[in-house]
Coordinates of C-alpha atoms in Angstrom, one line a residue:
X1 CA -68.2 -259.8 103.3
X2 CA -68.1 -256.2 104.1
X3 CA -68.9 -253.8 101.2
X4 CA -67.4 -250.4 100.6
X5 CA -68.9 -247.5 98.8
X6 CA -70.0 -248.1 95.3
X7 CA -70.3 -251.8 95.9
X8 CA -66.5 -252.6 95.9
X9 CA -64.9 -255.1 98.3
X10 CA -61.6 -254.3 99.9
X11 CA -59.7 -256.4 97.5
X12 CA -61.4 -254.8 94.5
X13 CA -60.6 -251.3 95.8
X14 CA -57.0 -252.3 96.3
X15 CA -56.9 -253.7 92.7
X16 CA -58.4 -250.4 91.3
X17 CA -55.7 -248.4 93.2
X18 CA -52.9 -250.7 91.9
X19 CA -54.2 -250.4 88.4
X20 CA -54.4 -246.7 88.7
X21 CA -50.8 -246.4 89.8
X22 CA -49.7 -248.7 87.1
X23 CA -51.5 -246.6 84.5
X24 CA -50.0 -243.4 86.0
X25 CA -46.5 -244.9 85.9
X26 CA -47.0 -245.8 82.2
X27 CA -48.1 -242.2 81.5
X28 CA -45.0 -240.8 83.3
X29 CA -42.8 -243.3 81.4
X30 CA -44.3 -242.2 78.1
X31 CA -43.7 -238.6 79.0
X32 CA -40.1 -239.3 80.0
X33 CA -39.5 -241.2 76.8
X34 CA -41.0 -238.3 74.8
X35 CA -38.8 -235.8 76.5
X36 CA -35.7 -237.8 76.1
X37 CA -36.3 -238.5 72.4
X38 CA -37.0 -234.9 71.6
X39 CA -34.0 -233.7 73.6
X40 CA -31.7 -236.3 71.9
X41 CA -33.1 -235.5 68.4
X42 CA -32.5 -231.7 68.9
X43 CA -29.0 -232.2 70.3
X44 CA -28.1 -234.3 67.3
X45 CA -29.7 -231.8 65.0
X46 CA -27.6 -228.9 66.4
X47 CA -24.5 -231.0 66.3
X48 CA -25.0 -232.0 62.6
X49 CA -26.0 -228.4 61.7
X50 CA -22.9 -226.9 63.3
X51 CA -20.6 -229.6 61.9
X52 CA -22.0 -229.1 58.4
X53 CA -21.7 -225.3 58.8
X54 CA -18.0 -225.6 59.5
X55 CA -17.4 -226.9 55.9
X56 CA -17.5 -223.5 54.3
X57 CA -19.5 -220.3 53.6
X58 CA -22.1 -222.0 51.4
X59 CA -22.7 -224.8 53.9
X60 CA -22.9 -222.2 56.7
X61 CA -25.7 -220.4 55.0
X62 CA -27.7 -223.6 54.2
X63 CA -26.9 -225.9 57.2
X64 CA -30.1 -225.2 59.2
X65 CA -32.3 -225.5 56.1
X66 CA -30.7 -228.7 55.0
X67 CA -30.9 -230.4 58.4
X68 CA -34.6 -229.3 58.8
X69 CA -35.5 -230.5 55.4
X70 CA -33.9 -233.9 56.0
X71 CA -35.8 -234.2 59.3
X72 CA -39.2 -233.4 57.8
X73 CA -39.0 -235.4 54.6
X74 CA -39.4 -238.9 56.2
X75 CA -42.4 -237.6 58.2
X76 CA -44.1 -236.5 55.0
X77 CA -43.2 -239.4 52.8
X78 CA -43.8 -242.1 55.4
X79 CA -47.1 -240.7 56.6
X80 CA -49.3 -243.3 54.8
X81 CA -47.1 -246.2 55.8
X82 CA -46.8 -244.8 59.3
X83 CA -50.6 -244.8 59.9
X84 CA -50.9 -248.4 58.8
X85 CA -47.9 -249.4 60.9
X86 CA -49.2 -247.7 64.0
X87 CA -52.7 -249.1 63.6
X88 CA -51.8 -252.7 62.9
X89 CA -48.9 -253.4 65.3
X90 CA -49.0 -252.9 69.0
X91 CA -48.0 -249.3 69.7
X92 CA -45.6 -250.3 72.5
X93 CA -43.7 -252.5 70.1
X94 CA -43.5 -249.7 67.5
X95 CA -42.1 -247.3 70.1
X96 CA -39.6 -249.8 71.3
X97 CA -38.6 -250.7 67.7
X98 CA -38.1 -247.2 66.5
X99 CA -36.1 -246.3 69.7
X100 CA -34.0 -249.4 69.1
X101 CA -33.5 -248.4 65.5
X102 CA -32.2 -244.9 66.6
X103 CA -29.9 -246.5 69.1
X104 CA -28.6 -249.0 66.5
X105 CA -28.0 -246.1 64.0
X106 CA -26.1 -244.0 66.6
X107 CA -24.1 -247.0 67.7
X108 CA -23.2 -247.8 64.1
X109 CA -22.1 -244.3 63.3
X110 CA -20.1 -244.0 66.5
X111 CA -18.4 -247.3 65.8
X112 CA -17.5 -246.4 62.2
X113 CA -14.1 -244.7 61.7
X114 CA -14.7 -241.0 61.5
X115 CA -13.8 -239.2 58.3
X116 CA -10.8 -236.8 58.4
X117 CA -11.4 -233.5 60.0
X118 CA -13.1 -231.0 57.7
X119 CA -14.8 -233.8 55.7
X120 CA -17.3 -235.0 58.3
X121 CA -20.3 -233.1 56.9
X122 CA -21.9 -235.8 54.8
X123 CA -21.1 -238.5 57.4
X124 CA -23.2 -236.9 60.0
X125 CA -25.9 -235.8 57.5
X126 CA -26.3 -239.5 56.6
X127 CA -26.6 -240.3 60.3
X128 CA -29.2 -237.6 60.8
X129 CA -31.2 -238.8 57.8
X130 CA -31.5 -242.3 59.3
X131 CA -32.3 -241.0 62.8
X132 CA -35.1 -238.8 61.2
X133 CA -36.7 -242.0 59.8
X134 CA -36.9 -243.5 63.2
X135 CA -38.2 -240.2 64.6
X136 CA -40.9 -240.0 61.9
X137 CA -42.2 -243.4 63.1
X138 CA -41.8 -242.7 66.8
X139 CA -43.5 -239.3 66.9
X140 CA -47.0 -240.2 65.6
X141 CA -47.0 -243.4 67.6
X142 CA -46.2 -241.6 70.8
X143 CA -49.0 -239.1 70.1
X144 CA -51.4 -241.9 69.4
X145 CA -50.7 -243.4 72.8
X146 CA -51.1 -240.2 74.9
X147 CA -54.9 -240.0 75.0
X148 CA -55.4 -243.6 76.0
X149 CA -52.6 -243.3 78.6
X150 CA -54.1 -240.1 80.0
X151 CA -57.6 -241.6 80.2
X152 CA -56.3 -244.7 82.0
X153 CA -54.4 -242.6 84.5
X154 CA -57.4 -240.4 85.4

């Protein structure tokens, strides 16, 4: 059998190249997933903020602060649980589960009959609160996967 540099046969070299491209595709998929999640979360954040701000002057002055507080509270309160969840379950399943949770919440809120015009503030605030729970689980899991994915793709 003919040997290549570093003692690899042709089949072994081909497997290494295939594994490298698979690892690179996983890294790119993780990056696309991260970009899509952040863009979707921020789009919903702006929508909820603007919708709540239309309710009146008091809401206009507090909309951004309320939406930001609702988004950060699950990350703070779920931090101990999140660490245990990310370390005991496969990270891929946690990412898929939290993304599916967000899809389910948005589907549910879009399927529910919308409240009358001018009274939608709390409706979308509740949706945002549930979405932020999924995002609080998704974010740290995503960041926990990045170093390993980058190392595999190098």
